[in-house]
Amino acid sequence: MQHFICSLLTALLLGAQSTTAAPTNETSQACTEIKNALPGRVLTPGLLEVEYEYETQQYWSTTLRTIDPACIVQPESATDVATVVKILNKYPTVKFATRSGGHDPNVGHATVQDGVLIAMTNLTGATYDAARNVAYVLPGGEWNDVIGDLEPSGVTVAGGRLGLVGVGGLLLGGGLSFLSAQEGMAADNIIEWETVMANGSVVNVNAAEHPDLAQAMRGSGSQFGIVTKYTAKVHAIGDVWGGSCVYDATEDNKLYAALHNFVANGDEDPKAAIIFTSLIVTGGVTTNLVYYFYDGPTRPASGPFADFFSIPGLVCAPTTQKYSELLRSNGEPVRLLNARVSFRVSSPIPSSHPLLTKRKTYTIPYISTRPQMYAEIRNELANITAPFLTTLRATQFSVDFQPLPSLFGRISQSKGGNAIGLTASDPDRLILEIQGAWSLASDDAYAYSLTKQLTDWLDVQVPLWLEEAGMSRDMYLPFFINDAAGDQDVFKTYRDYDKFKALQKSVDPNGLFSGRAGGFKY
Ligand SMILES: Cc1cc2nc3c(=O)[nH]c(=O)nc-3n(C[C@H](O)[C@H](O)[C@H](O)COP(=O)(O)OP(=O)(O)OC[C@H]3O[C@@H](n4cnc5c(N)ncnc54)[C@H](O)[C@@H]3O)c2cc1C
Ligand SMILES: *[C@@H]1O[C@H](CO)[C@@H](O)[C@H](O)[C@H]1NC(C)=O
Ligand SMILES: *[C@@H]1O[C@H](CO)[C@@H](O)[C@H](O)[C@H]1NC(C)=O
Ligand SMILES: *[C@@H]1O[C@H](CO)[C@@H](O)[C@H](O)[C@H]1NC(C)=O
Ligand SMILES: *[C@@H]1O[C@H](CO)[C@@H](O)[C@H](O)[C@H]1NC(C)=O
């Protein structure tokens, strides 16, 4: 409730800054028609329209909370979404967007100014079907909902590593999970997608009937349809071991050595997973933050995972707990950060703007002869951001090193393959997530140019590193959609780009998804 009031205050304050809504006549007509077709499920702006305001605040990035749709539809079923899509087809100039959890920070992906927003708020949670041994997962809400709903049945599904993250978008972007070394990408475990296609028909996409489409759904974001239900293979789960540790910079060498070993050899024990974050904060101070996960009540005593635990942490809290508890505690500090930031808008703290964050992705090879690579990348980011981080306008920049061992591709292929093109012959790689946080909207372009400087630098360095190591320069390094910035041409990095582009065009000939909504495009 406190969170709600906080969000509402923010909404009213931010609302004052945003421009007066000016939907086109066609948009107003479309909204009216949708409202008549789905009474009680469509919200429109107005003074004291509390539920509408509440919906506009359901975004991770505070930047997105100033955007006002002409109307917000809260569907209860695939049929409701089909009704909306059919009406949208009658109004070809009307823009729209689909939002599940609202964690994609890119403007215009899950947001639409003066258009129709389809919000999955009322399609949330999961149920276990013991007869089929599958879970039905709804796109709205967060992973906390899904994991919590399934836990009493002793099962879970591969999904987000921080419980507060959204469900629908993560599954359409492939999805990195703590269970990926056992189950592949989160999307590899989806076997049916209840999907509203561009023509308004509801199709239960599955590999038997639609092999190409089923592969396309694993990593193509919003481009093939609006998914209202996922059928997922389950993974038996009991107590797990995990949590995060923060380290002093004096431990850098040992930590990067442990990371280097884990990327190549972590698959010796697929129950183990890490997220390794190198942080650079105001003034250029660096720390490492590592999230640990082990699919069992006690962590192993030796091996690549255990090697981390001989390195002393400043603050270190992994423990044996329920999976739902681990995901919740991984996510809650991040939520608090966000709430505090929202609060700052209405507080006397000098920064009068919310904290802005942007992300950018990059995939790099594992190079056995280059254990210094992680420190080189972190140091380059530190150098690039130094002038900004000496001001009080920037809070932190970070790079996450997320192992993508060849094992993931083996599992992906065995489960039918995905759009990202992960296969059994893949090398070991890492997915980088580069993130920054700053306080002024006027710094947006500058801050963004800094993360771009790092990826431009990597464009030059990675081929050199490969050559120096005697490895092929044209290694397959697809971008990871879930961590990507809006201007990164993610799908062009996919090996089957042409095939999926043609498939997209064939199921969406009038460009409903490719032309009238935002998001990554083929
Ligand atoms: C704190 C944090 C932690 C994260 N951790 C992870 C992680 O562990 N693993 C990982 O893989 N990713 C992670 N991510 C990235 C995350 O997967 C993406 O941000 C993802 O888009 C979130 O899903 P969502 O439902 O919130 O998407 P939204 O922001 O709601 O939507 C994202 C895109 O998908 C489209 N979309 C959403 N729902 C549907 C639907 N039902 N049908 C069709 N299109 C739809 C939207 O139109 C939009 O283009 C993390 C992000 C954050 C902020
Ligand atoms: C839009 O609707 C308003 C009010 O109904 C009307 O006055 C205006 O002429 C319309 N504009 C267009 C371009 O049709
Ligand atoms: C949809 O969800 C919202 C938020 O949880 C709730 O207030 C509303 O009553 C729900 N609508 C319906 C029709 O159930
Ligand atoms: C960072 O900058 C310092 C000082 O200019 C320089 O000595 C160092 O080589 C730079 N590091 C990298 C990784 O470029
Ligand atoms: C709608 O599109 C889907 C996917 O292309 C197709 O399978 C279906 O037959 C189409 N339905 C109609 C009524 O045209």
XYZ file of C-alpha atoms and ligand atoms in Angstrom:
631
model
C 0.000 0.000 0.000
C 2.837 2.332 0.904
C 4.411 1.502 -2.440
C 1.127 2.277 -4.143
C 0.814 5.705 -2.499
C 4.432 6.446 -3.325
C 3.853 5.496 -6.948
C 0.714 7.553 -7.064
C 2.457 10.654 -5.709
C 5.148 10.164 -8.294
C 2.492 9.767 -10.954
C 0.811 13.013 -10.059
C 4.122 14.879 -9.885
C 5.468 13.434 -13.099
C 2.074 13.823 -14.716
C 2.440 17.556 -14.228
C 5.595 17.500 -16.358
C 4.278 15.429 -19.217
C 2.668 17.012 -22.223
C -1.096 17.099 -22.494
C -2.323 13.921 -24.116
C -3.319 14.427 -27.711
C -4.507 11.153 -29.191
C -5.659 11.339 -32.773
C -9.344 11.049 -33.556
C -8.792 7.553 -34.884
C -7.120 6.587 -31.634
C -9.997 7.994 -29.583
C -12.441 6.081 -31.772
C -10.442 2.868 -31.381
C -10.378 3.315 -27.596
C -14.126 3.913 -27.519
C -14.767 0.830 -29.616
C -12.506 -1.297 -27.399
C -14.222 0.104 -24.293
C -17.629 -0.830 -25.683
C -16.433 -4.325 -26.596
C -14.704 -4.927 -23.247
C -16.703 -3.038 -20.620
C -14.837 -2.570 -17.318
C -11.481 -3.527 -18.820
C -10.414 -0.241 -20.389
C -8.943 2.698 -18.453
C -8.713 6.251 -19.770
C -6.863 9.269 -18.353
C -8.547 11.946 -16.341
C -8.513 13.711 -13.024
C -8.616 11.138 -10.187
C -8.450 8.202 -12.573
C -6.411 6.377 -9.926
C -6.284 2.999 -11.641
C -5.129 4.545 -14.919
C -2.401 6.467 -13.062
C -1.402 3.315 -11.195
C -0.969 1.416 -14.477
C 1.225 4.165 -15.966
C 3.631 3.676 -13.024
C 4.168 -0.067 -13.513
C 7.581 0.297 -15.201
C 11.062 -0.503 -13.954
C 12.682 2.552 -15.477
C 11.344 5.772 -14.024
C 11.829 7.323 -17.460
C 8.835 5.318 -18.698
C 6.480 6.518 -15.970
C 5.784 9.832 -17.689
C 4.206 8.281 -20.773
C 0.432 8.508 -21.120
C -1.431 6.061 -23.363
C -4.769 7.153 -24.832
C -6.299 4.104 -23.158
C -5.105 1.058 -21.222
C -6.727 -2.328 -21.801
C -6.519 -4.956 -19.052
C -7.430 -8.200 -20.846
C -8.637 -11.224 -18.900
C -8.104 -13.760 -21.677
C -6.726 -14.444 -25.145
C -10.215 -13.710 -26.492
C -10.069 -10.194 -25.008
C -6.703 -9.578 -26.671
C -8.063 -10.943 -29.961
C -10.933 -8.439 -29.692
C -8.419 -5.609 -29.272
C -6.263 -6.782 -32.188
C -9.281 -7.059 -34.495
C -10.320 -3.505 -33.615
C -6.740 -2.245 -34.088
C -6.807 -3.768 -37.568
C -9.738 -1.480 -38.416
C -7.735 1.624 -37.428
C -4.435 1.362 -39.303
C -2.931 4.626 -37.987
C -3.336 3.783 -34.301
C -0.180 2.935 -32.363
C -0.197 0.367 -29.579
C 2.099 -1.496 -27.192
C 1.985 -4.680 -25.141
C 3.304 -4.686 -21.597
C 3.827 -7.629 -19.284
C 6.150 -6.754 -16.380
C 7.396 -3.427 -17.776
C 11.068 -4.181 -17.079
C 12.365 -3.368 -20.547
C 13.785 0.143 -19.999
C 13.699 1.160 -23.672
C 11.237 3.933 -24.521
C 8.485 2.776 -26.872
C 8.942 -0.977 -26.371
C 6.296 -1.637 -23.725
C 5.021 1.949 -23.724
C 3.030 4.079 -26.152
C 2.300 7.784 -25.857
C -1.282 8.534 -26.978
C -1.826 4.987 -28.244
C -3.465 1.787 -26.970
C -1.601 -0.007 -24.183
C -2.408 -3.679 -23.654
C -1.369 -4.340 -20.038
C -1.167 -7.924 -18.755
C -1.902 -6.862 -15.157
C -4.838 -9.262 -14.800
C -3.096 -12.241 -16.399
C -0.657 -13.123 -13.640
C 0.764 -16.216 -11.919
C 1.106 -19.896 -12.734
C -0.591 -23.249 -12.193
C 0.887 -26.744 -12.184
C -0.759 -29.467 -14.277
C 0.313 -32.697 -12.570
C -1.216 -34.901 -15.281
C 0.941 -33.337 -18.014
C 3.766 -32.355 -15.652
C 3.801 -28.844 -17.099
C 3.107 -25.368 -15.750
C 0.815 -22.784 -17.308
C 2.529 -19.439 -16.894
C 0.753 -16.112 -17.436
C 2.698 -13.141 -18.832
C 1.790 -10.413 -16.298
C 3.157 -9.774 -12.822
C 6.648 -10.853 -11.836
C 8.679 -14.031 -11.338
C 7.905 -13.853 -7.598
C 4.276 -14.638 -8.532
C 5.124 -17.553 -10.824
C 7.711 -19.195 -8.582
C 5.546 -18.709 -5.481
C 2.492 -20.267 -7.158
C 4.435 -23.372 -8.246
C 6.516 -23.947 -5.114
C 3.849 -25.826 -3.081
C 3.870 -28.464 -5.863
C 7.643 -28.950 -5.554
C 8.272 -27.678 -9.069
C 9.534 -24.541 -10.725
C 10.281 -23.237 -14.224
C 13.440 -21.671 -15.636
C 12.910 -17.917 -15.315
C 14.330 -14.674 -13.955
C 17.149 -14.565 -11.398
C 15.734 -11.551 -9.551
C 12.180 -12.200 -8.413
C 10.848 -8.750 -9.262
C 11.575 -9.092 -12.993
C 8.706 -9.370 -15.485
C 7.664 -12.698 -16.996
C 6.193 -12.207 -20.475
C 9.060 -10.196 -21.966
C 11.782 -12.307 -20.363
C 10.398 -15.511 -21.886
C 10.109 -13.922 -25.350
C 13.716 -12.717 -25.159
C 15.198 -16.165 -24.461
C 15.787 -15.644 -20.761
C 18.884 -16.320 -18.698
C 18.027 -18.373 -15.623
C 19.875 -19.823 -12.657
C 18.677 -23.150 -14.093
C 20.133 -22.560 -17.585
C 23.032 -25.009 -17.150
C 20.433 -27.697 -16.397
C 17.504 -26.588 -18.559
C 18.855 -24.195 -21.199
C 17.462 -20.731 -21.791
C 14.135 -20.074 -20.070
C 12.380 -19.984 -23.464
C 13.779 -23.395 -24.435
C 11.410 -24.886 -21.864
C 8.271 -23.359 -23.345
C 6.356 -25.892 -25.434
C 3.145 -23.976 -26.169
C 2.464 -20.293 -26.646
C -1.196 -19.221 -26.576
C -0.772 -16.374 -29.021
C -2.985 -13.733 -30.595
C -1.691 -13.416 -34.140
C -1.708 -10.222 -36.242
C -5.015 -11.202 -37.885
C -6.690 -11.565 -34.481
C -6.882 -15.344 -34.406
C -5.740 -17.233 -31.327
C -3.147 -19.890 -32.162
C -1.680 -22.407 -29.739
C 1.840 -22.325 -31.187
C 3.737 -25.597 -30.679
C 6.562 -27.459 -32.393
C 4.378 -30.250 -33.781
C 2.073 -27.944 -35.729
C 4.272 -24.856 -36.247
C 7.940 -25.879 -36.018
C 9.386 -22.621 -37.414
C 7.079 -20.411 -35.378
C 7.818 -22.382 -32.203
C 11.535 -21.749 -32.704
C 10.898 -18.098 -33.560
C 8.986 -17.537 -30.316
C 12.187 -18.304 -28.384
C 14.016 -15.001 -28.690
C 12.034 -12.788 -31.100
C 10.408 -10.511 -28.545
C 7.114 -8.970 -29.594
C 7.416 -9.679 -33.325
C 5.219 -12.755 -33.839
C 2.150 -12.130 -31.714
C 0.809 -11.299 -28.275
C 1.283 -14.214 -25.916
C -1.400 -14.697 -23.284
C -0.222 -18.027 -21.805
C 2.940 -20.133 -21.858
C 3.060 -23.880 -21.271
C 6.410 -24.659 -19.651
C 8.311 -27.822 -18.812
C 8.905 -27.940 -15.068
C 11.990 -28.563 -12.968
C 11.693 -30.276 -9.562
C 12.949 -27.986 -6.821
C 13.491 -28.105 -3.060
C 15.650 -25.920 -0.849
C 18.415 -24.082 -2.664
C 21.608 -22.409 -1.517
C 22.433 -18.862 -2.588
C 22.567 -15.138 -2.112
C 25.018 -12.370 -2.927
C 28.450 -11.205 -1.754
C 30.103 -7.790 -2.112
C 33.897 -7.694 -2.396
C 36.597 -5.126 -1.791
C 38.713 -4.132 -4.821
C 41.740 -5.852 -3.244
C 40.110 -9.201 -4.141
C 39.779 -8.339 -7.866
C 42.532 -10.642 -9.101
C 41.283 -13.683 -7.225
C 37.679 -13.034 -8.232
C 38.432 -12.554 -11.927
C 40.551 -15.731 -11.860
C 37.641 -17.641 -10.297
C 35.279 -16.162 -12.916
C 37.606 -17.152 -15.774
C 37.720 -20.718 -14.486
C 33.953 -20.822 -13.895
C 33.078 -19.759 -17.461
C 35.010 -22.710 -18.898
C 34.530 -25.321 -16.173
C 31.393 -24.340 -14.266
C 29.455 -26.933 -16.295
C 31.188 -29.669 -14.276
C 28.369 -28.970 -11.844
C 25.300 -27.650 -13.718
C 23.487 -26.981 -10.445
C 25.764 -23.964 -9.852
C 25.224 -20.491 -11.334
C 26.561 -16.969 -10.829
C 25.967 -13.389 -11.934
C 29.226 -11.464 -11.666
C 28.827 -7.657 -11.513
C 31.753 -5.232 -11.625
C 30.583 -1.884 -10.278
C 32.147 1.537 -10.622
C 30.552 4.117 -8.343
C 30.875 7.860 -7.797
C 34.505 8.920 -7.707
C 35.585 5.843 -9.658
C 35.601 3.449 -6.675
C 35.233 -0.160 -7.846
C 33.679 -3.202 -6.199
C 32.502 -6.602 -7.339
C 29.111 -8.033 -6.499
C 28.453 -11.719 -7.137
C 25.082 -13.492 -6.955
C 25.443 -17.194 -6.204
C 22.939 -19.968 -6.808
C 23.124 -23.676 -6.114
C 20.231 -26.031 -6.863
C 20.451 -27.935 -3.594
C 20.483 -27.190 0.133
C 24.277 -27.204 0.479
C 26.909 -25.890 -1.858
C 29.725 -28.181 -3.009
C 32.953 -28.139 -0.976
C 35.260 -28.121 -3.988
C 35.283 -27.305 -7.703
C 34.969 -24.109 -9.788
C 31.940 -22.861 -7.843
C 33.442 -23.524 -4.396
C 36.643 -21.684 -5.398
C 34.792 -18.391 -4.990
C 34.192 -19.066 -1.318
C 37.815 -18.986 -0.261
C 37.780 -15.287 -1.233
C 36.662 -13.154 1.702
C 33.659 -10.914 1.052
C 32.917 -7.598 2.744
C 29.262 -8.463 3.045
C 28.302 -12.008 2.232
C 24.876 -13.504 2.776
C 24.301 -16.775 0.864
C 22.250 -19.262 2.819
C 19.979 -22.304 2.447
C 16.441 -21.222 1.691
C 13.418 -21.757 -0.507
C 13.887 -20.836 -4.165
C 11.094 -18.265 -3.863
C 12.870 -16.673 -0.882
C 16.163 -16.472 -2.754
C 14.575 -14.819 -5.798
C 12.668 -12.406 -3.599
C 15.739 -11.363 -1.609
C 17.806 -10.990 -4.805
C 15.199 -8.583 -6.156
C 14.008 -6.594 -3.162
C 17.081 -4.340 -2.736
C 16.678 -3.349 -6.361
C 13.013 -2.545 -5.776
C 13.925 -0.451 -2.729
C 16.424 1.451 -4.819
C 13.673 2.200 -7.230
C 11.196 3.222 -4.526
C 13.777 5.501 -2.907
C 14.404 7.006 -6.278
C 10.711 7.561 -6.818
C 10.550 9.081 -3.373
C 13.394 11.464 -4.180
C 11.172 13.148 -6.718
C 9.010 14.489 -3.946
C 11.799 14.955 -1.384
C 14.095 17.920 -0.792
C 17.169 15.942 -1.968
C 18.938 18.142 -4.566
C 18.446 15.846 -7.543
C 14.976 16.722 -8.743
C 14.881 13.923 -11.322
C 14.446 10.217 -10.935
C 17.392 7.911 -11.401
C 17.763 7.078 -15.067
C 19.210 3.822 -16.233
C 20.059 2.434 -19.627
C 21.454 -0.885 -20.642
C 23.410 -2.218 -23.522
C 24.503 -5.737 -24.324
C 27.503 -7.393 -25.942
C 28.535 -11.011 -26.339
C 32.205 -11.863 -25.921
C 34.123 -15.106 -26.383
C 35.795 -17.031 -23.602
C 39.516 -16.853 -24.405
C 41.471 -19.273 -22.234
C 44.756 -17.382 -22.684
C 43.208 -14.044 -21.695
C 42.266 -14.227 -18.008
C 42.961 -10.485 -17.771
C 40.054 -9.701 -20.144
C 37.489 -9.039 -17.382
C 39.711 -6.496 -15.635
C 40.545 -4.901 -18.995
C 36.869 -4.423 -19.790
C 36.059 -3.085 -16.316
C 39.052 -0.722 -16.421
C 38.094 0.558 -19.850
C 34.576 1.289 -18.601
C 36.082 3.003 -15.539
C 38.268 5.137 -17.788
C 35.424 6.069 -20.087
C 33.060 6.980 -17.265
C 35.616 8.689 -14.992
C 34.743 12.269 -16.018
C 31.028 11.592 -15.442
C 31.470 9.684 -12.178
C 33.427 12.569 -10.653
C 30.265 14.675 -10.937
C 27.411 14.131 -8.502
C 25.026 13.511 -11.408
C 26.141 9.935 -11.995
C 25.591 7.193 -9.427
C 27.178 4.103 -10.949
C 28.162 2.221 -14.062
C 28.569 -1.519 -14.173
C 29.314 -4.458 -16.391
C 27.786 -7.859 -15.650
C 29.747 -10.900 -16.781
C 27.131 -13.587 -17.433
C 28.582 -16.980 -18.429
C 27.074 -18.513 -21.593
C 28.916 -21.861 -21.702
C 28.617 -24.147 -24.717
C 26.512 -26.397 -22.476
C 23.565 -23.978 -22.784
C 23.590 -24.424 -26.572
C 23.675 -28.214 -26.234
C 20.541 -28.087 -24.112
C 18.865 -25.487 -26.381
C 19.390 -27.651 -29.444
C 18.187 -30.792 -27.681
C 14.967 -28.934 -26.788
C 14.259 -27.874 -30.375
C 16.417 -24.777 -30.723
C 15.717 -21.076 -30.334
C 15.759 -17.938 -32.469
C 19.041 -16.822 -30.884
C 20.620 -19.747 -32.704
C 22.334 -21.403 -29.733
C 23.529 -24.864 -30.802
C 25.485 -27.861 -29.560
C 28.602 -26.743 -31.442
C 28.741 -23.403 -29.628
C 31.909 -22.165 -27.943
C 31.968 -20.838 -24.373
C 30.977 -17.162 -24.312
C 29.845 -14.448 -21.935
C 26.916 -12.094 -22.215
C 27.850 -8.622 -21.037
C 25.254 -6.312 -19.644
C 26.505 -2.748 -19.444
C 24.440 -0.479 -17.250
C 24.579 3.073 -15.985
C 22.577 5.148 -13.543
C 22.428 8.930 -13.422
C 20.015 11.564 -12.256
C 19.406 14.185 -14.956
C 17.437 13.688 -18.150
C 19.741 16.278 -19.747
C 22.599 13.764 -19.303
C 20.778 10.976 -21.198
C 22.622 11.356 -24.478
C 25.994 11.808 -22.771
C 25.556 8.808 -20.471
C 24.422 6.696 -23.360
C 27.404 7.721 -25.478
C 29.682 6.401 -22.715
C 28.299 2.856 -22.818
C 28.472 3.049 -26.605
C 32.153 3.955 -26.325
C 32.700 0.700 -24.485
C 30.946 -1.421 -27.136
C 32.806 0.474 -29.903
C 36.036 -0.385 -28.085
C 34.971 -4.042 -27.813
C 34.219 -4.083 -31.567
C 37.924 -3.396 -32.083
C 39.376 -5.413 -29.202
C 37.480 -8.690 -29.473
C 38.761 -9.572 -32.990
C 42.290 -8.628 -31.893
C 42.036 -10.788 -28.783
C 40.748 -13.717 -30.843
C 43.543 -13.342 -33.357
C 46.174 -13.113 -30.637
C 44.804 -16.324 -29.131
C 44.886 -18.068 -32.509
C 41.088 -18.360 -32.583
C 38.762 -17.667 -35.512
C 37.759 -14.006 -35.756
C 34.269 -14.807 -36.953
C 32.952 -16.527 -33.871
C 29.153 -16.496 -33.555
C 28.366 -13.787 -30.988
C 24.605 -13.020 -31.036
C 23.337 -10.154 -28.907
C 21.035 -10.880 -25.978
C 17.733 -9.095 -26.531
C 16.802 -8.937 -22.829
C 19.795 -6.741 -21.984
C 19.922 -4.754 -25.219
C 19.534 -1.040 -25.861
C 16.795 0.019 -28.254
C 19.205 1.086 -30.991
C 21.087 -2.230 -31.033
C 20.119 -4.263 -34.076
C 19.747 -7.481 -32.096
C 18.052 -9.708 -34.683
C 20.665 -8.884 -37.337
C 23.175 -10.702 -35.107
C 21.067 -13.923 -35.223
C 22.358 -16.606 -37.590
C 18.876 -17.282 -39.020
C 17.961 -13.622 -39.388
C 16.762 -13.999 -42.997
C 14.598 -17.004 -42.215
C 12.878 -15.336 -39.264
C 12.469 -12.029 -41.103
C 10.616 -13.840 -43.894
C 8.526 -15.786 -41.388
C 7.634 -12.569 -39.537
C 6.466 -10.975 -42.787
C 4.384 -14.033 -43.668
C 2.395 -14.013 -40.400
C 2.248 -10.209 -40.104
C 1.826 -9.084 -43.732
C 0.344 -5.689 -42.840
C 3.027 -4.867 -40.288
C 0.870 -4.734 -37.170
C 3.757 -5.826 -34.922
C 6.641 -4.749 -37.146
C 5.255 -1.291 -37.921
C 2.711 -0.128 -35.371
C 4.342 -1.110 -32.066
C 7.874 -0.553 -30.777
C 10.414 -3.178 -29.778
C 13.238 -4.985 -31.566
C 12.465 -5.598 -35.259
C 13.538 -8.083 -37.926
C 16.473 -5.848 -12.410
C 16.419 -6.659 -13.671
C 16.838 -7.997 -13.655
C 16.797 -8.771 -14.814
N 17.167 -10.090 -14.756
C 17.080 -10.861 -15.876
C 17.403 -12.249 -15.850
O 17.766 -12.809 -14.821
N 17.325 -12.959 -17.003
C 16.922 -12.395 -18.167
O 16.833 -13.080 -19.166
N 16.590 -11.092 -18.219
C 16.663 -10.318 -17.110
N 16.300 -8.995 -17.173
C 15.858 -8.443 -18.459
C 14.376 -8.769 -18.691
O 14.256 -10.088 -19.151
C 13.761 -7.842 -19.732
O 13.758 -6.534 -19.246
C 12.343 -8.295 -20.103
O 11.883 -7.491 -21.167
C 11.415 -8.204 -18.930
O 10.153 -8.756 -19.228
P 8.831 -7.888 -19.007
O 7.697 -8.826 -18.987
O 9.000 -6.985 -17.846
O 8.857 -7.079 -20.372
P 8.084 -5.733 -20.793
O 8.921 -4.559 -20.414
O 6.688 -5.770 -20.335
O 8.129 -5.924 -22.379
C 9.352 -6.103 -23.079
C 9.077 -6.296 -24.569
O 8.334 -7.502 -24.799
C 7.059 -7.218 -25.373
N 6.072 -8.038 -24.675
C 5.859 -8.079 -23.339
N 4.909 -8.958 -23.063
C 4.499 -9.490 -24.229
C 3.526 -10.464 -24.572
N 2.794 -11.074 -23.639
N 3.364 -10.782 -25.883
C 4.102 -10.162 -26.828
N 5.039 -9.234 -26.562
C 5.233 -8.900 -25.270
C 6.830 -5.747 -25.124
O 5.962 -5.191 -26.078
C 8.242 -5.186 -25.191
O 8.652 -5.000 -26.522
C 16.341 -8.200 -16.024
C 15.911 -6.875 -16.041
C 15.950 -6.097 -14.889
C 15.501 -4.684 -14.952
C -11.412 15.276 -34.583
O -12.563 15.345 -33.766
C -12.918 16.659 -33.342
C -14.025 16.554 -32.318
O -14.949 15.565 -32.656
C -13.294 17.476 -34.565
O -13.624 18.784 -34.194
C -12.121 17.501 -35.532
O -12.482 18.171 -36.722
C -11.650 16.089 -35.868
N -10.408 16.174 -36.609
C -10.212 15.464 -37.718
C -8.861 15.653 -38.380
O -11.033 14.711 -38.181
C -7.249 -6.127 -12.655
O -6.158 -5.978 -11.760
C -6.219 -4.781 -11.012
C -4.927 -4.654 -10.231
O -4.650 -5.837 -9.525
C -7.454 -4.822 -10.115
O -7.547 -3.606 -9.386
C -8.690 -4.985 -10.994
O -9.813 -5.131 -10.186
C -8.563 -6.182 -11.902
N -9.659 -6.184 -12.830
C -10.485 -7.188 -12.928
C -11.579 -7.029 -13.937
O -10.349 -8.205 -12.261
C 43.045 4.398 -18.199
O 43.583 5.696 -18.127
C 44.875 5.746 -17.560
C 45.244 7.205 -17.383
O 44.938 7.932 -18.544
C 45.837 4.979 -18.430
O 47.104 4.976 -17.837
C 45.356 3.564 -18.561
O 46.144 2.859 -19.456
C 43.927 3.521 -19.061
N 43.450 2.173 -19.003
C 42.858 1.592 -20.011
C 42.408 0.203 -19.772
O 42.686 2.148 -21.074
C -4.387 -15.920 -39.071
O -2.970 -16.037 -39.128
C -2.497 -17.307 -38.735
C -0.987 -17.236 -38.736
O -0.494 -16.770 -39.944
C -3.036 -18.385 -39.653
O -2.577 -19.648 -39.213
C -4.543 -18.328 -39.625
O -5.044 -19.246 -40.578
C -5.060 -16.952 -39.946
N -6.492 -16.925 -39.719
C -7.330 -16.370 -40.571
C -8.773 -16.429 -40.182
O -6.968 -15.871 -41.613
